[in-house]
Amino acid sequence: MSISRLACAGRLKSQVALITGASSGIGKGIAMAMADEGALIVVNYIGQADAAREVVGEIERKNTRAIAVEADVSNEGQVRRMFGKAIKEFGTVDILINNAGIQRDAAFDMMTLDDWQNVIDVNLTGAFLCSREAVIEFKRRGVQPEKSLSAGKIIFISSVHQVIPWSNHCNYAASKGGISLLMKSMAQELAPDRIRVNSIAPGAIKTPINKKSWETPEAARSLLKLIPWGRIGDPMDIGAAAVWLASDESDYVHGTTLFVDGGMTLYPGFAAGG
Ligand code: BGC
């Protein structure tokens, strides 16, 4: 059975989900999965207006509502304006998915300050700025028991590289390691406000960000050696996990990271070595 056929519609009914970087890849997968559960979706994007419009169209065909909002998540003013637009359109925000992320890969001694800064700005500072706006709104509104047991949910889309070191990707791994303790510290601080905070750590999911690792048969073969489950992930694998983590089914799950990686963090090289 395909992942999408497992969906049981309505688990996020009438909740507003703001998903950063939702015009493609994992963000789009999460947008579709949440729309299937009745959520209203704010599709954040940067630069890809046509793709974002298409995502909005696909969501509307699922009989829920969506708007596309362009914003650079690393820009404080743009993030504030994005939340303002979302709240004006839909009344509030219930779920934030900090998904926007980039890679600027380079050997350590060739890595420019721009490569470093851009990745930290989008992946880590962007998640901070969006989370801060979400928390302000969650605290203002409080719990609405008819919608959810929480005043709000924040889900970081981290990576297996919050724990697996990654040569030639030091900026990216550092940003994801940073997310790990940002998420836990926020979870500790915000529990009294009924704000539930967690991460999902995807492994290799077939999206534009890692095209080089799966587009040729040789690349895909070498990638599969790192995945005990024997397949490359699909954005809907992450969508399904995000729906569950945002729904009240996971009400007692707080401050944790759910690895959705086909076993990549089992260090499969040790199956025949060590
Ligand atoms: C990266 C991908 C990579 C995967 C597994 C992700 O966080 O963005 O490029 O394929 O981790 O290494």
PDB file of C-alpha atoms and ligand atoms in Angstrom:
ATOM      1  CA  MET A   1       0.000   0.000   0.000  1.00  0.00           C
ATOM      2  CA  SER A   2       1.363   3.432  -0.843  1.00  0.00           C
ATOM      3  CA  ILE A   3       1.978   5.931   1.938  1.00  0.00           C
ATOM      4  CA  SER A   4      -0.716   8.277   0.605  1.00  0.00           C
ATOM      5  CA  ARG A   5      -3.346   5.523   0.881  1.00  0.00           C
ATOM      6  CA  LEU A   6      -2.665   5.249   4.591  1.00  0.00           C
ATOM      7  CA  ALA A   7      -4.026   8.757   5.170  1.00  0.00           C
ATOM      8  CA  CYS A   8      -7.140   9.013   7.325  1.00  0.00           C
ATOM      9  CA  ALA A   9      -8.478  12.456   6.470  1.00  0.00           C
ATOM     10  CA  GLY A  10      -9.317  15.073   9.074  1.00  0.00           C
ATOM     11  CA  ARG A  11      -6.553  14.793  11.674  1.00  0.00           C
ATOM     12  CA  LEU A  12      -5.578  18.467  11.166  1.00  0.00           C
ATOM     13  CA  LYS A  13      -9.006  19.807  10.292  1.00  0.00           C
ATOM     14  CA  SER A  14      -9.223  23.647  10.281  1.00  0.00           C
ATOM     15  CA  GLN A  15      -5.665  24.022  11.574  1.00  0.00           C
ATOM     16  CA  VAL A  16      -3.398  26.477   9.770  1.00  0.00           C
ATOM     17  CA  ALA A  17       0.020  25.114   8.818  1.00  0.00           C
ATOM     18  CA  LEU A  18       2.769  27.473   7.697  1.00  0.00           C
ATOM     19  CA  ILE A  19       5.406  25.459   5.836  1.00  0.00           C
ATOM     20  CA  THR A  20       8.648  27.139   4.842  1.00  0.00           C
ATOM     21  CA  GLY A  21      10.227  26.126   1.549  1.00  0.00           C
ATOM     22  CA  ALA A  22       7.010  24.446   0.414  1.00  0.00           C
ATOM     23  CA  SER A  23       7.260  24.989  -3.343  1.00  0.00           C
ATOM     24  CA  SER A  24       9.267  21.788  -3.870  1.00  0.00           C
ATOM     25  CA  GLY A  25      10.813  18.717  -2.276  1.00  0.00           C
ATOM     26  CA  ILE A  26      10.069  17.743   1.316  1.00  0.00           C
ATOM     27  CA  GLY A  27       8.162  20.977   2.029  1.00  0.00           C
ATOM     28  CA  LYS A  28       5.769  20.276  -0.830  1.00  0.00           C
ATOM     29  CA  GLY A  29       5.313  16.684   0.365  1.00  0.00           C
ATOM     30  CA  ILE A  30       4.394  17.927   3.844  1.00  0.00           C
ATOM     31  CA  ALA A  31       1.998  20.516   2.371  1.00  0.00           C
ATOM     32  CA  MET A  32       0.178  17.799   0.403  1.00  0.00           C
ATOM     33  CA  ALA A  33       0.012  15.403   3.355  1.00  0.00           C
ATOM     34  CA  MET A  34      -1.337  18.104   5.682  1.00  0.00           C
ATOM     35  CA  ALA A  35      -3.878  19.268   3.096  1.00  0.00           C
ATOM     36  CA  ASP A  36      -5.102  15.646   2.887  1.00  0.00           C
ATOM     37  CA  GLU A  37      -5.844  15.942   6.620  1.00  0.00           C
ATOM     38  CA  GLY A  38      -7.881  19.136   6.236  1.00  0.00           C
ATOM     39  CA  ALA A  39      -5.251  21.738   7.177  1.00  0.00           C
ATOM     40  CA  LEU A  40      -5.188  25.199   5.597  1.00  0.00           C
ATOM     41  CA  ILE A  41      -1.727  25.743   4.162  1.00  0.00           C
ATOM     42  CA  VAL A  42       0.598  28.739   3.916  1.00  0.00           C
ATOM     43  CA  VAL A  43       3.056  27.835   1.158  1.00  0.00           C
ATOM     44  CA  ASN A  44       6.227  29.818   1.787  1.00  0.00           C
ATOM     45  CA  TYR A  45       8.672  30.062  -1.102  1.00  0.00           C
ATOM     46  CA  ILE A  46      11.504  32.156  -2.432  1.00  0.00           C
ATOM     47  CA  GLY A  47      11.947  32.811  -6.146  1.00  0.00           C
ATOM     48  CA  GLN A  48       9.834  29.893  -7.422  1.00  0.00           C
ATOM     49  CA  ALA A  49       6.500  31.717  -7.788  1.00  0.00           C
ATOM     50  CA  ASP A  50       5.122  29.412 -10.506  1.00  0.00           C
ATOM     51  CA  ALA A  51       5.951  26.271  -8.549  1.00  0.00           C
ATOM     52  CA  ALA A  52       4.376  27.758  -5.405  1.00  0.00           C
ATOM     53  CA  ARG A  53       1.218  28.668  -7.352  1.00  0.00           C
ATOM     54  CA  GLU A  54       1.014  25.083  -8.621  1.00  0.00           C
ATOM     55  CA  VAL A  55       1.287  23.733  -5.073  1.00  0.00           C
ATOM     56  CA  VAL A  56      -1.562  26.074  -4.051  1.00  0.00           C
ATOM     57  CA  GLY A  57      -3.628  24.779  -6.984  1.00  0.00           C
ATOM     58  CA  GLU A  58      -2.987  21.144  -6.037  1.00  0.00           C
ATOM     59  CA  ILE A  59      -3.979  21.854  -2.429  1.00  0.00           C
ATOM     60  CA  GLU A  60      -7.186  23.605  -3.499  1.00  0.00           C
ATOM     61  CA  ARG A  61      -8.132  20.521  -5.522  1.00  0.00           C
ATOM     62  CA  LYS A  62      -8.058  18.669  -2.196  1.00  0.00           C
ATOM     63  CA  ASN A  63     -10.914  20.923  -1.037  1.00  0.00           C
ATOM     64  CA  THR A  64      -8.995  22.997   1.455  1.00  0.00           C
ATOM     65  CA  ARG A  65      -7.465  26.461   1.252  1.00  0.00           C
ATOM     66  CA  ALA A  66      -3.918  27.683   0.646  1.00  0.00           C
ATOM     67  CA  ILE A  67      -1.975  30.856  -0.048  1.00  0.00           C
ATOM     68  CA  ALA A  68       1.544  31.292  -1.374  1.00  0.00           C
ATOM     69  CA  VAL A  69       3.708  33.833   0.455  1.00  0.00           C
ATOM     70  CA  GLU A  70       7.172  34.782  -0.714  1.00  0.00           C
ATOM     71  CA  ALA A  71       9.660  35.440   2.079  1.00  0.00           C
ATOM     72  CA  ASP A  72      13.338  34.918   2.736  1.00  0.00           C
ATOM     73  CA  VAL A  73      13.237  33.107   6.078  1.00  0.00           C
ATOM     74  CA  SER A  74      16.574  34.630   7.082  1.00  0.00           C
ATOM     75  CA  ASN A  75      15.162  38.155   6.807  1.00  0.00           C
ATOM     76  CA  GLU A  76      13.449  39.365   9.989  1.00  0.00           C
ATOM     77  CA  GLY A  77      11.138  41.881   8.269  1.00  0.00           C
ATOM     78  CA  GLN A  78      10.041  39.430   5.582  1.00  0.00           C
ATOM     79  CA  VAL A  79       9.305  36.735   8.181  1.00  0.00           C
ATOM     80  CA  ARG A  80       7.199  39.175  10.218  1.00  0.00           C
ATOM     81  CA  ARG A  81       5.268  40.225   7.112  1.00  0.00           C
ATOM     82  CA  MET A  82       4.708  36.572   6.133  1.00  0.00           C
ATOM     83  CA  PHE A  83       3.158  35.760   9.512  1.00  0.00           C
ATOM     84  CA  GLY A  84       1.087  38.959   9.259  1.00  0.00           C
ATOM     85  CA  LYS A  85      -0.311  37.831   5.889  1.00  0.00           C
ATOM     86  CA  ALA A  86      -1.025  34.319   7.143  1.00  0.00           C
ATOM     87  CA  ILE A  87      -2.888  35.589  10.202  1.00  0.00           C
ATOM     88  CA  LYS A  88      -4.832  38.156   8.157  1.00  0.00           C
ATOM     89  CA  GLU A  89      -5.912  35.461   5.684  1.00  0.00           C
ATOM     90  CA  PHE A  90      -6.621  32.538   8.027  1.00  0.00           C
ATOM     91  CA  GLY A  91      -7.002  34.140  11.501  1.00  0.00           C
ATOM     92  CA  THR A  92      -4.051  32.382  13.142  1.00  0.00           C
ATOM     93  CA  VAL A  93      -1.243  29.877  12.640  1.00  0.00           C
ATOM     94  CA  ASP A  94      -1.451  26.519  14.495  1.00  0.00           C
ATOM     95  CA  ILE A  95       1.485  24.600  13.033  1.00  0.00           C
ATOM     96  CA  LEU A  96       4.914  25.798  11.895  1.00  0.00           C
ATOM     97  CA  ILE A  97       7.101  23.525   9.797  1.00  0.00           C
ATOM     98  CA  ASN A  98      10.654  24.874   9.668  1.00  0.00           C
ATOM     99  CA  ASN A  99      11.588  23.141   6.451  1.00  0.00           C
ATOM    100  CA  ALA A 100      13.454  25.710   4.314  1.00  0.00           C
ATOM    101  CA  GLY A 101      17.028  24.569   3.935  1.00  0.00           C
ATOM    102  CA  ILE A 102      19.986  24.854   1.582  1.00  0.00           C
ATOM    103  CA  GLN A 103      23.340  23.202   0.984  1.00  0.00           C
ATOM    104  CA  ARG A 104      26.505  25.020  -0.160  1.00  0.00           C
ATOM    105  CA  ASP A 105      28.976  22.145  -0.202  1.00  0.00           C
ATOM    106  CA  ALA A 106      32.740  22.673  -0.235  1.00  0.00           C
ATOM    107  CA  ALA A 107      35.936  21.158   1.113  1.00  0.00           C
ATOM    108  CA  PHE A 108      36.616  22.737   4.480  1.00  0.00           C
ATOM    109  CA  ASP A 109      39.623  24.798   3.368  1.00  0.00           C
ATOM    110  CA  MET A 110      37.780  25.956   0.244  1.00  0.00           C
ATOM    111  CA  MET A 111      34.606  26.974   2.064  1.00  0.00           C
ATOM    112  CA  THR A 112      33.970  30.699   1.727  1.00  0.00           C
ATOM    113  CA  LEU A 113      32.479  32.800   4.483  1.00  0.00           C
ATOM    114  CA  ASP A 114      29.457  33.252   2.185  1.00  0.00           C
ATOM    115  CA  ASP A 115      29.021  29.454   1.885  1.00  0.00           C
ATOM    116  CA  TRP A 116      29.128  29.215   5.661  1.00  0.00           C
ATOM    117  CA  GLN A 117      26.932  32.224   6.380  1.00  0.00           C
ATOM    118  CA  ASN A 118      24.209  31.487   3.808  1.00  0.00           C
ATOM    119  CA  VAL A 119      23.671  27.997   5.167  1.00  0.00           C
ATOM    120  CA  ILE A 120      23.603  29.108   8.803  1.00  0.00           C
ATOM    121  CA  ASP A 121      21.331  32.056   7.900  1.00  0.00           C
ATOM    122  CA  VAL A 122      18.682  29.958   6.128  1.00  0.00           C
ATOM    123  CA  ASN A 123      18.844  26.657   8.017  1.00  0.00           C
ATOM    124  CA  LEU A 124      19.343  27.914  11.579  1.00  0.00           C
ATOM    125  CA  THR A 125      18.601  31.643  11.836  1.00  0.00           C
ATOM    126  CA  GLY A 126      15.597  31.198   9.528  1.00  0.00           C
ATOM    127  CA  ALA A 127      14.187  28.528  11.817  1.00  0.00           C
ATOM    128  CA  PHE A 128      14.740  30.825  14.810  1.00  0.00           C
ATOM    129  CA  LEU A 129      13.000  33.807  13.187  1.00  0.00           C
ATOM    130  CA  CYS A 130       9.977  31.785  12.055  1.00  0.00           C
ATOM    131  CA  SER A 131       9.706  29.991  15.394  1.00  0.00           C
ATOM    132  CA  ARG A 132       9.773  33.292  17.288  1.00  0.00           C
ATOM    133  CA  GLU A 133       6.848  34.674  15.250  1.00  0.00           C
ATOM    134  CA  ALA A 134       4.947  31.411  15.693  1.00  0.00           C
ATOM    135  CA  VAL A 135       5.481  31.413  19.470  1.00  0.00           C
ATOM    136  CA  ILE A 136       4.274  35.016  19.741  1.00  0.00           C
ATOM    137  CA  GLU A 137       1.049  34.006  17.943  1.00  0.00           C
ATOM    138  CA  PHE A 138       0.621  30.726  19.895  1.00  0.00           C
ATOM    139  CA  LYS A 139       0.972  32.553  23.235  1.00  0.00           C
ATOM    140  CA  ARG A 140      -1.432  35.299  22.138  1.00  0.00           C
ATOM    141  CA  ARG A 141      -4.113  32.801  21.088  1.00  0.00           C
ATOM    142  CA  GLY A 142      -3.634  30.038  23.678  1.00  0.00           C
ATOM    143  CA  VAL A 143      -5.223  26.596  23.465  1.00  0.00           C
ATOM    144  CA  GLN A 144      -8.452  26.195  21.498  1.00  0.00           C
ATOM    145  CA  PRO A 145      -9.593  22.765  22.711  1.00  0.00           C
ATOM    146  CA  GLU A 146     -11.965  22.245  19.792  1.00  0.00           C
ATOM    147  CA  LYS A 147      -8.949  22.355  17.449  1.00  0.00           C
ATOM    148  CA  SER A 148      -6.029  20.838  19.364  1.00  0.00           C
ATOM    149  CA  LEU A 149      -4.687  19.971  22.810  1.00  0.00           C
ATOM    150  CA  SER A 150      -1.745  22.320  22.119  1.00  0.00           C
ATOM    151  CA  ALA A 151      -1.576  26.073  21.672  1.00  0.00           C
ATOM    152  CA  GLY A 152       0.696  25.316  18.733  1.00  0.00           C
ATOM    153  CA  LYS A 153       3.125  22.858  17.250  1.00  0.00           C
ATOM    154  CA  ILE A 154       6.573  23.537  15.828  1.00  0.00           C
ATOM    155  CA  ILE A 155       8.361  20.894  13.777  1.00  0.00           C
ATOM    156  CA  PHE A 156      11.925  21.391  12.595  1.00  0.00           C
ATOM    157  CA  ILE A 157      12.982  19.498   9.484  1.00  0.00           C
ATOM    158  CA  SER A 158      16.496  18.661  10.570  1.00  0.00           C
ATOM    159  CA  SER A 159      18.601  15.868   9.031  1.00  0.00           C
ATOM    160  CA  VAL A 160      20.431  12.672   9.883  1.00  0.00           C
ATOM    161  CA  HIS A 161      23.393  15.060   9.776  1.00  0.00           C
ATOM    162  CA  GLN A 162      22.426  16.460  13.158  1.00  0.00           C
ATOM    163  CA  VAL A 163      24.244  13.316  14.381  1.00  0.00           C
ATOM    164  CA  ILE A 164      26.174  11.892  11.379  1.00  0.00           C
ATOM    165  CA  PRO A 165      29.288  13.963  10.635  1.00  0.00           C
ATOM    166  CA  TRP A 166      29.535  14.903   6.935  1.00  0.00           C
ATOM    167  CA  SER A 167      32.835  15.690   5.197  1.00  0.00           C
ATOM    168  CA  ASN A 168      32.682  18.568   2.731  1.00  0.00           C
ATOM    169  CA  HIS A 169      29.390  19.701   4.298  1.00  0.00           C
ATOM    170  CA  CYS A 170      30.641  21.227   7.565  1.00  0.00           C
ATOM    171  CA  ASN A 171      28.367  24.269   7.284  1.00  0.00           C
ATOM    172  CA  TYR A 172      25.289  22.082   6.717  1.00  0.00           C
ATOM    173  CA  ALA A 173      26.094  19.615   9.518  1.00  0.00           C
ATOM    174  CA  ALA A 174      26.788  22.527  11.905  1.00  0.00           C
ATOM    175  CA  SER A 175      23.417  24.084  11.055  1.00  0.00           C
ATOM    176  CA  LYS A 176      21.597  20.816  11.732  1.00  0.00           C
ATOM    177  CA  GLY A 177      23.528  20.185  14.970  1.00  0.00           C
ATOM    178  CA  GLY A 178      22.437  23.686  16.002  1.00  0.00           C
ATOM    179  CA  ILE A 179      18.811  22.855  15.256  1.00  0.00           C
ATOM    180  CA  SER A 180      19.006  19.863  17.574  1.00  0.00           C
ATOM    181  CA  LEU A 181      19.681  21.959  20.693  1.00  0.00           C
ATOM    182  CA  LEU A 182      17.578  24.905  19.549  1.00  0.00           C
ATOM    183  CA  MET A 183      14.629  22.508  19.325  1.00  0.00           C
ATOM    184  CA  LYS A 184      15.270  20.915  22.729  1.00  0.00           C
ATOM    185  CA  SER A 185      15.849  24.228  24.506  1.00  0.00           C
ATOM    186  CA  MET A 186      12.651  25.642  23.035  1.00  0.00           C
ATOM    187  CA  ALA A 187      10.755  22.490  24.004  1.00  0.00           C
ATOM    188  CA  GLN A 188      11.963  22.834  27.600  1.00  0.00           C
ATOM    189  CA  GLU A 189      11.069  26.530  27.748  1.00  0.00           C
ATOM    190  CA  LEU A 190       7.702  26.403  25.988  1.00  0.00           C
ATOM    191  CA  ALA A 191       6.019  23.323  27.478  1.00  0.00           C
ATOM    192  CA  PRO A 192       4.266  25.431  30.167  1.00  0.00           C
ATOM    193  CA  ASP A 193       2.681  27.424  27.331  1.00  0.00           C
ATOM    194  CA  ARG A 194       1.362  24.172  25.777  1.00  0.00           C
ATOM    195  CA  ILE A 195       3.581  24.651  22.728  1.00  0.00           C
ATOM    196  CA  ARG A 196       4.806  21.308  21.423  1.00  0.00           C
ATOM    197  CA  VAL A 197       8.223  21.326  19.731  1.00  0.00           C
ATOM    198  CA  ASN A 198       9.891  18.423  17.884  1.00  0.00           C
ATOM    199  CA  SER A 199      12.125  17.608  14.917  1.00  0.00           C
ATOM    200  CA  ILE A 200      12.058  15.177  12.054  1.00  0.00           C
ATOM    201  CA  ALA A 201      15.473  14.051  10.813  1.00  0.00           C
ATOM    202  CA  PRO A 202      15.129  12.801   7.231  1.00  0.00           C
ATOM    203  CA  GLY A 203      17.749  10.613   5.606  1.00  0.00           C
ATOM    204  CA  ALA A 204      18.161  10.574   1.835  1.00  0.00           C
ATOM    205  CA  ILE A 205      14.850  11.719   0.368  1.00  0.00           C
ATOM    206  CA  LYS A 206      14.545  12.040  -3.411  1.00  0.00           C
ATOM    207  CA  THR A 207      14.380  15.833  -3.922  1.00  0.00           C
ATOM    208  CA  PRO A 208      16.250  18.478  -5.937  1.00  0.00           C
ATOM    209  CA  ILE A 209      18.697  19.160  -3.041  1.00  0.00           C
ATOM    210  CA  ASN A 210      20.443  15.766  -3.441  1.00  0.00           C
ATOM    211  CA  LYS A 211      19.787  15.089  -7.148  1.00  0.00           C
ATOM    212  CA  LYS A 212      23.479  14.328  -7.715  1.00  0.00           C
ATOM    213  CA  SER A 213      23.248  11.400  -5.277  1.00  0.00           C
ATOM    214  CA  TRP A 214      20.434   9.569  -7.119  1.00  0.00           C
ATOM    215  CA  GLU A 215      20.185  10.762 -10.726  1.00  0.00           C
ATOM    216  CA  THR A 216      22.577   8.186 -12.227  1.00  0.00           C
ATOM    217  CA  PRO A 217      22.348   4.423 -11.548  1.00  0.00           C
ATOM    218  CA  GLU A 218      25.928   4.432 -10.140  1.00  0.00           C
ATOM    219  CA  ALA A 219      25.151   7.281  -7.744  1.00  0.00           C
ATOM    220  CA  ALA A 220      21.905   5.607  -6.624  1.00  0.00           C
ATOM    221  CA  ARG A 221      23.733   2.272  -6.055  1.00  0.00           C
ATOM    222  CA  SER A 222      26.333   3.950  -3.883  1.00  0.00           C
ATOM    223  CA  LEU A 223      23.652   5.861  -1.929  1.00  0.00           C
ATOM    224  CA  LEU A 224      21.649   2.671  -1.326  1.00  0.00           C
ATOM    225  CA  LYS A 225      24.662   1.150   0.462  1.00  0.00           C
ATOM    226  CA  LEU A 226      23.962   3.713   3.211  1.00  0.00           C
ATOM    227  CA  ILE A 227      20.279   2.770   3.574  1.00  0.00           C
ATOM    228  CA  PRO A 228      19.493  -0.603   5.245  1.00  0.00           C
ATOM    229  CA  TRP A 229      15.824  -0.378   4.237  1.00  0.00           C
ATOM    230  CA  GLY A 230      16.889  -0.589   0.584  1.00  0.00           C
ATOM    231  CA  ARG A 231      15.134   2.373  -0.985  1.00  0.00           C
ATOM    232  CA  ILE A 232      15.581   6.111  -1.286  1.00  0.00           C
ATOM    233  CA  GLY A 233      12.944   8.051   0.653  1.00  0.00           C
ATOM    234  CA  ASP A 234       9.976   9.857  -0.832  1.00  0.00           C
ATOM    235  CA  PRO A 235       8.754  13.313   0.345  1.00  0.00           C
ATOM    236  CA  MET A 236       5.514  11.605   1.425  1.00  0.00           C
ATOM    237  CA  ASP A 237       7.493   9.512   3.946  1.00  0.00           C
ATOM    238  CA  ILE A 238       8.257  12.802   5.668  1.00  0.00           C
ATOM    239  CA  GLY A 239       4.737  14.146   5.033  1.00  0.00           C
ATOM    240  CA  ALA A 240       3.209  11.180   6.881  1.00  0.00           C
ATOM    241  CA  ALA A 241       5.554  11.651   9.851  1.00  0.00           C
ATOM    242  CA  ALA A 242       4.873  15.399   9.965  1.00  0.00           C
ATOM    243  CA  VAL A 243       1.097  14.879  10.009  1.00  0.00           C
ATOM    244  CA  TRP A 244       1.397  12.519  12.955  1.00  0.00           C
ATOM    245  CA  LEU A 245       3.781  14.821  14.861  1.00  0.00           C
ATOM    246  CA  ALA A 246       1.463  17.801  14.290  1.00  0.00           C
ATOM    247  CA  SER A 247      -1.677  15.922  15.312  1.00  0.00           C
ATOM    248  CA  ASP A 248      -2.942  15.208  18.820  1.00  0.00           C
ATOM    249  CA  GLU A 249      -2.088  11.512  18.263  1.00  0.00           C
ATOM    250  CA  SER A 250       1.453  12.506  19.305  1.00  0.00           C
ATOM    251  CA  ASP A 251       0.373  14.796  22.167  1.00  0.00           C
ATOM    252  CA  TYR A 252       2.880  13.218  24.591  1.00  0.00           C
ATOM    253  CA  VAL A 253       5.798  13.512  22.141  1.00  0.00           C
ATOM    254  CA  HIS A 254       7.757  16.634  23.035  1.00  0.00           C
ATOM    255  CA  GLY A 255      11.379  17.682  22.560  1.00  0.00           C
ATOM    256  CA  THR A 256      12.374  14.681  20.503  1.00  0.00           C
ATOM    257  CA  THR A 257      13.730  13.955  17.046  1.00  0.00           C
ATOM    258  CA  LEU A 258      12.002  11.374  14.888  1.00  0.00           C
ATOM    259  CA  PHE A 259      14.513   9.859  12.452  1.00  0.00           C
ATOM    260  CA  VAL A 260      12.843   8.957   9.147  1.00  0.00           C
ATOM    261  CA  ASP A 261      15.848   7.594   7.317  1.00  0.00           C
ATOM    262  CA  GLY A 262      15.402   3.941   6.302  1.00  0.00           C
ATOM    263  CA  GLY A 263      17.985   3.089   8.960  1.00  0.00           C
ATOM    264  CA  MET A 264      20.769   5.406   7.759  1.00  0.00           C
ATOM    265  CA  THR A 265      21.645   6.258  11.372  1.00  0.00           C
ATOM    266  CA  LEU A 266      22.314   2.541  12.040  1.00  0.00           C
ATOM    267  CA  TYR A 267      25.735   3.097  10.393  1.00  0.00           C
ATOM    268  CA  PRO A 268      25.279   0.172   7.943  1.00  0.00           C
ATOM    269  CA  GLY A 269      29.037   0.089   7.200  1.00  0.00           C
ATOM    270  CA  PHE A 270      29.361  -1.702  10.565  1.00  0.00           C
ATOM    271  CA  ALA A 271      27.063  -4.556   9.444  1.00  0.00           C
ATOM    272  CA  ALA A 272      30.131  -6.245   7.938  1.00  0.00           C
ATOM    273  CA  GLY A 273      32.941  -4.403   9.672  1.00  0.00           C
ATOM    274  CA  GLY A 274      34.152  -2.897  12.901  1.00  0.00           C
TER     275      GLY A 274
HETATM  276  C1  BGC B   1      20.793  16.184   2.777  1.00  0.00           C
HETATM  277  C2  BGC B   1      20.820  15.304   1.543  1.00  0.00           C
HETATM  278  C3  BGC B   1      21.414  13.946   1.884  1.00  0.00           C
HETATM  279  C4  BGC B   1      20.794  13.336   3.122  1.00  0.00           C
HETATM  280  C5  BGC B   1      21.488  12.053   3.573  1.00  0.00           C
HETATM  281  C6  BGC B   1      20.097  15.442   3.885  1.00  0.00           C
HETATM  282  O1  BGC B   1      19.971  16.238   5.009  1.00  0.00           O
HETATM  283  O2  BGC B   1      20.128  17.406   2.465  1.00  0.00           O
HETATM  284  O3  BGC B   1      21.577  15.931   0.528  1.00  0.00           O
HETATM  285  O4  BGC B   1      21.199  13.054   0.787  1.00  0.00           O
HETATM  286  O5  BGC B   1      20.832  14.274   4.196  1.00  0.00           O
HETATM  287  O6  BGC B   1      22.878  12.180   3.570  1.00  0.00           O
END
